[in-house]
Amino acid sequence: MKWVVFYDGACGCCSRCVRWVYERDKRKCVDFAPLQGELAGELELSGYDQEDGGSMVLYREPDGARFFRGDALIELGGILGGVWQYAARCFALFPRSWRDAMYLMVARNRHRISRCIRCGTLPEEGLRQRMRK
């Protein structure tokens, strides 16, 4: 099964998170696309980069299922497997309202956080091949 992580392409923190997921996706089943890109526009996802401070969207192909915020993190943990799957299961024990509140706290401060995170300017070739427009 193929997945697409949609992220805020203008955010250094989000770009670092994409690299983090890429490095842990051993099955190579996750692609990445900016919320400001063509694919997000086609799927009518382009507004989620601004909504309430930003939202990661996880899209499952071919059925088109969409997961947002905390639910996206839980699904992503299951996709990555291993310790991340167990961490996601623990996160799932919290009520959705709490998970989303925690997610939004980070999302609203992501530009401030990105100033503290060192990000490379260009992703390596393997990651570039999994980027969609």
Short mmCIF file of the C-alpha atoms (twelve columns), coordinates in Angstrom:
data_MODEL
# 
_entry.id   MODEL 
# 
loop_
_atom_site.group_PDB 
_atom_site.id 
_atom_site.type_symbol 
_atom_site.label_atom_id 
_atom_site.label_alt_id 
_atom_site.label_comp_id 
_atom_site.label_asym_id 
_atom_site.label_seq_id 
_atom_site.Cartn_x 
_atom_site.Cartn_y 
_atom_site.Cartn_z 
_atom_site.pdbx_PDB_model_num 
ATOM 1   C CA . MET A 1   0.000  0.000  0.000  1 
ATOM 2   C CA . LYS A 2   1.273  3.486  -0.825 1 
ATOM 3   C CA . TRP A 3   0.929  6.538  1.423  1 
ATOM 4   C CA . VAL A 4   1.565  10.255 0.930  1 
ATOM 5   C CA . VAL A 5   2.495  12.608 3.767  1 
ATOM 6   C CA . PHE A 6   1.387  16.163 2.987  1 
ATOM 7   C CA . TYR A 7   3.315  18.796 4.923  1 
ATOM 8   C CA . ASP A 8   3.873  22.548 5.020  1 
ATOM 9   C CA . GLY A 9   6.564  22.969 2.371  1 
ATOM 10  C CA . ALA A 10  7.494  26.421 3.690  1 
ATOM 11  C CA . CYS A 11  8.319  25.153 7.187  1 
ATOM 12  C CA . GLY A 12  11.809 24.041 8.199  1 
ATOM 13  C CA . CYS A 13  10.457 21.987 11.087 1 
ATOM 14  C CA . CYS A 14  8.077  20.151 8.734  1 
ATOM 15  C CA . SER A 15  10.885 19.519 6.242  1 
ATOM 16  C CA . ARG A 16  12.986 18.028 9.032  1 
ATOM 17  C CA . CYS A 17  10.063 15.788 10.023 1 
ATOM 18  C CA . VAL A 18  9.801  14.589 6.407  1 
ATOM 19  C CA . ARG A 19  13.483 13.638 6.478  1 
ATOM 20  C CA . TRP A 20  12.937 11.862 9.817  1 
ATOM 21  C CA . VAL A 21  10.067 9.767  8.399  1 
ATOM 22  C CA . TYR A 22  12.044 9.041  5.223  1 
ATOM 23  C CA . GLU A 23  14.966 7.693  7.252  1 
ATOM 24  C CA . ARG A 24  12.680 5.329  9.203  1 
ATOM 25  C CA . ASP A 25  10.475 4.144  6.325  1 
ATOM 26  C CA . LYS A 26  12.293 0.876  5.688  1 
ATOM 27  C CA . ARG A 27  9.529  -0.484 3.412  1 
ATOM 28  C CA . LYS A 28  9.634  2.664  1.240  1 
ATOM 29  C CA . CYS A 29  5.856  2.957  1.186  1 
ATOM 30  C CA . VAL A 30  5.616  6.666  2.075  1 
ATOM 31  C CA . ASP A 31  5.948  9.502  -0.432 1 
ATOM 32  C CA . PHE A 32  5.916  13.201 0.457  1 
ATOM 33  C CA . ALA A 33  4.204  16.251 -1.022 1 
ATOM 34  C CA . PRO A 34  3.861  19.871 0.102  1 
ATOM 35  C CA . LEU A 35  0.406  21.119 1.023  1 
ATOM 36  C CA . GLN A 36  1.103  24.037 -1.316 1 
ATOM 37  C CA . GLY A 37  1.743  21.698 -4.272 1 
ATOM 38  C CA . GLU A 38  -0.218 20.500 -7.281 1 
ATOM 39  C CA . LEU A 39  -1.239 17.127 -5.822 1 
ATOM 40  C CA . ALA A 40  -2.623 18.766 -2.666 1 
ATOM 41  C CA . GLY A 41  -4.601 21.145 -4.865 1 
ATOM 42  C CA . GLU A 42  -6.027 18.271 -6.898 1 
ATOM 43  C CA . LEU A 43  -7.074 16.490 -3.696 1 
ATOM 44  C CA . GLU A 44  -8.406 19.760 -2.188 1 
ATOM 45  C CA . LEU A 45  -5.940 19.646 0.706  1 
ATOM 46  C CA . SER A 46  -4.167 22.954 0.097  1 
ATOM 47  C CA . GLY A 47  -5.955 24.819 2.929  1 
ATOM 48  C CA . TYR A 48  -4.697 22.553 5.684  1 
ATOM 49  C CA . ASP A 49  -1.295 24.246 5.866  1 
ATOM 50  C CA . GLN A 50  -2.976 27.345 7.310  1 
ATOM 51  C CA . GLU A 51  -5.855 25.812 9.264  1 
ATOM 52  C CA . ASP A 52  -5.385 26.324 13.026 1 
ATOM 53  C CA . GLY A 53  -1.633 26.658 12.706 1 
ATOM 54  C CA . GLY A 54  -1.132 23.848 10.214 1 
ATOM 55  C CA . SER A 55  -1.962 20.220 9.820  1 
ATOM 56  C CA . MET A 56  -0.119 17.209 8.519  1 
ATOM 57  C CA . VAL A 57  -2.307 15.120 6.246  1 
ATOM 58  C CA . LEU A 58  -1.671 11.434 5.619  1 
ATOM 59  C CA . TYR A 59  -3.279 10.130 2.436  1 
ATOM 60  C CA . ARG A 60  -3.713 6.433  1.673  1 
ATOM 61  C CA . GLU A 61  -3.689 5.297  -1.930 1 
ATOM 62  C CA . PRO A 62  -5.647 3.860  -3.707 1 
ATOM 63  C CA . ASP A 63  -8.773 4.230  -1.514 1 
ATOM 64  C CA . GLY A 64  -8.183 7.920  -0.772 1 
ATOM 65  C CA . ALA A 65  -8.515 7.693  3.027  1 
ATOM 66  C CA . ARG A 66  -7.259 10.825 4.783  1 
ATOM 67  C CA . PHE A 67  -5.920 11.175 8.298  1 
ATOM 68  C CA . PHE A 68  -5.281 14.486 10.045 1 
ATOM 69  C CA . ARG A 69  -3.196 15.698 12.983 1 
ATOM 70  C CA . GLY A 70  -2.997 13.141 15.811 1 
ATOM 71  C CA . ASP A 71  -4.774 10.468 13.791 1 
ATOM 72  C CA . ALA A 72  -2.160 10.917 11.056 1 
ATOM 73  C CA . LEU A 73  0.635  10.426 13.599 1 
ATOM 74  C CA . ILE A 74  -0.983 7.226  14.865 1 
ATOM 75  C CA . GLU A 75  -1.357 5.816  11.348 1 
ATOM 76  C CA . LEU A 76  2.184  6.852  10.480 1 
ATOM 77  C CA . GLY A 77  3.529  5.043  13.535 1 
ATOM 78  C CA . GLY A 78  1.778  1.893  12.353 1 
ATOM 79  C CA . ILE A 79  3.281  2.285  8.886  1 
ATOM 80  C CA . LEU A 80  6.811  2.721  10.260 1 
ATOM 81  C CA . GLY A 81  6.403  -0.262 12.571 1 
ATOM 82  C CA . GLY A 82  8.719  -1.321 15.373 1 
ATOM 83  C CA . VAL A 83  9.014  0.985  18.352 1 
ATOM 84  C CA . TRP A 84  7.089  3.705  16.473 1 
ATOM 85  C CA . GLN A 85  4.059  1.434  16.196 1 
ATOM 86  C CA . TYR A 86  4.069  0.940  19.971 1 
ATOM 87  C CA . ALA A 87  4.519  4.665  20.584 1 
ATOM 88  C CA . ALA A 88  1.560  5.324  18.269 1 
ATOM 89  C CA . ARG A 89  -0.575 2.830  20.183 1 
ATOM 90  C CA . CYS A 90  0.251  4.636  23.430 1 
ATOM 91  C CA . PHE A 91  -0.590 7.989  21.824 1 
ATOM 92  C CA . ALA A 92  -3.911 6.482  20.655 1 
ATOM 93  C CA . LEU A 93  -4.918 5.909  24.289 1 
ATOM 94  C CA . PHE A 94  -5.432 9.646  24.707 1 
ATOM 95  C CA . PRO A 95  -8.812 11.073 23.613 1 
ATOM 96  C CA . ARG A 96  -8.730 12.615 20.118 1 
ATOM 97  C CA . SER A 97  -9.319 16.098 21.543 1 
ATOM 98  C CA . TRP A 98  -6.166 15.777 23.697 1 
ATOM 99  C CA . ARG A 99  -4.104 14.336 20.830 1 
ATOM 100 C CA . ASP A 100 -5.145 17.148 18.524 1 
ATOM 101 C CA . ALA A 101 -4.484 19.752 21.218 1 
ATOM 102 C CA . MET A 102 -0.940 18.388 21.652 1 
ATOM 103 C CA . TYR A 103 -0.464 18.307 17.892 1 
ATOM 104 C CA . LEU A 104 -1.739 21.880 17.468 1 
ATOM 105 C CA . MET A 105 0.506  23.159 20.248 1 
ATOM 106 C CA . VAL A 106 3.518  22.010 18.230 1 
ATOM 107 C CA . ALA A 107 1.989  23.066 14.886 1 
ATOM 108 C CA . ARG A 108 1.330  26.617 16.044 1 
ATOM 109 C CA . ASN A 109 4.923  26.954 17.199 1 
ATOM 110 C CA . ARG A 110 6.592  25.064 14.325 1 
ATOM 111 C CA . HIS A 111 8.182  28.137 12.752 1 
ATOM 112 C CA . ARG A 112 9.755  29.059 16.088 1 
ATOM 113 C CA . ILE A 113 10.871 25.441 16.570 1 
ATOM 114 C CA . SER A 114 12.373 25.335 13.069 1 
ATOM 115 C CA . ARG A 115 14.771 28.150 13.985 1 
ATOM 116 C CA . CYS A 116 16.284 25.757 16.541 1 
ATOM 117 C CA . ILE A 117 16.522 22.802 14.141 1 
ATOM 118 C CA . ARG A 118 19.371 22.570 11.666 1 
ATOM 119 C CA . CYS A 119 17.961 21.633 8.268  1 
ATOM 120 C CA . GLY A 120 19.931 20.689 5.187  1 
ATOM 121 C CA . THR A 121 19.228 22.725 2.072  1 
ATOM 122 C CA . LEU A 122 18.716 19.836 -0.341 1 
ATOM 123 C CA . PRO A 123 17.433 16.344 0.440  1 
ATOM 124 C CA . GLU A 124 19.476 13.375 -0.703 1 
ATOM 125 C CA . GLU A 125 18.642 11.665 -3.995 1 
ATOM 126 C CA . GLY A 126 16.515 8.889  -2.446 1 
ATOM 127 C CA . LEU A 127 14.234 11.383 -0.736 1 
ATOM 128 C CA . ARG A 128 13.992 13.578 -3.843 1 
ATOM 129 C CA . GLN A 129 12.748 10.547 -5.784 1 
ATOM 130 C CA . ARG A 130 9.897  10.119 -3.311 1 
ATOM 131 C CA . MET A 131 8.796  13.762 -3.426 1 
ATOM 132 C CA . ARG A 132 5.662  14.573 -5.367 1 
ATOM 133 C CA . LYS A 133 4.560  17.936 -6.707 1 
# 
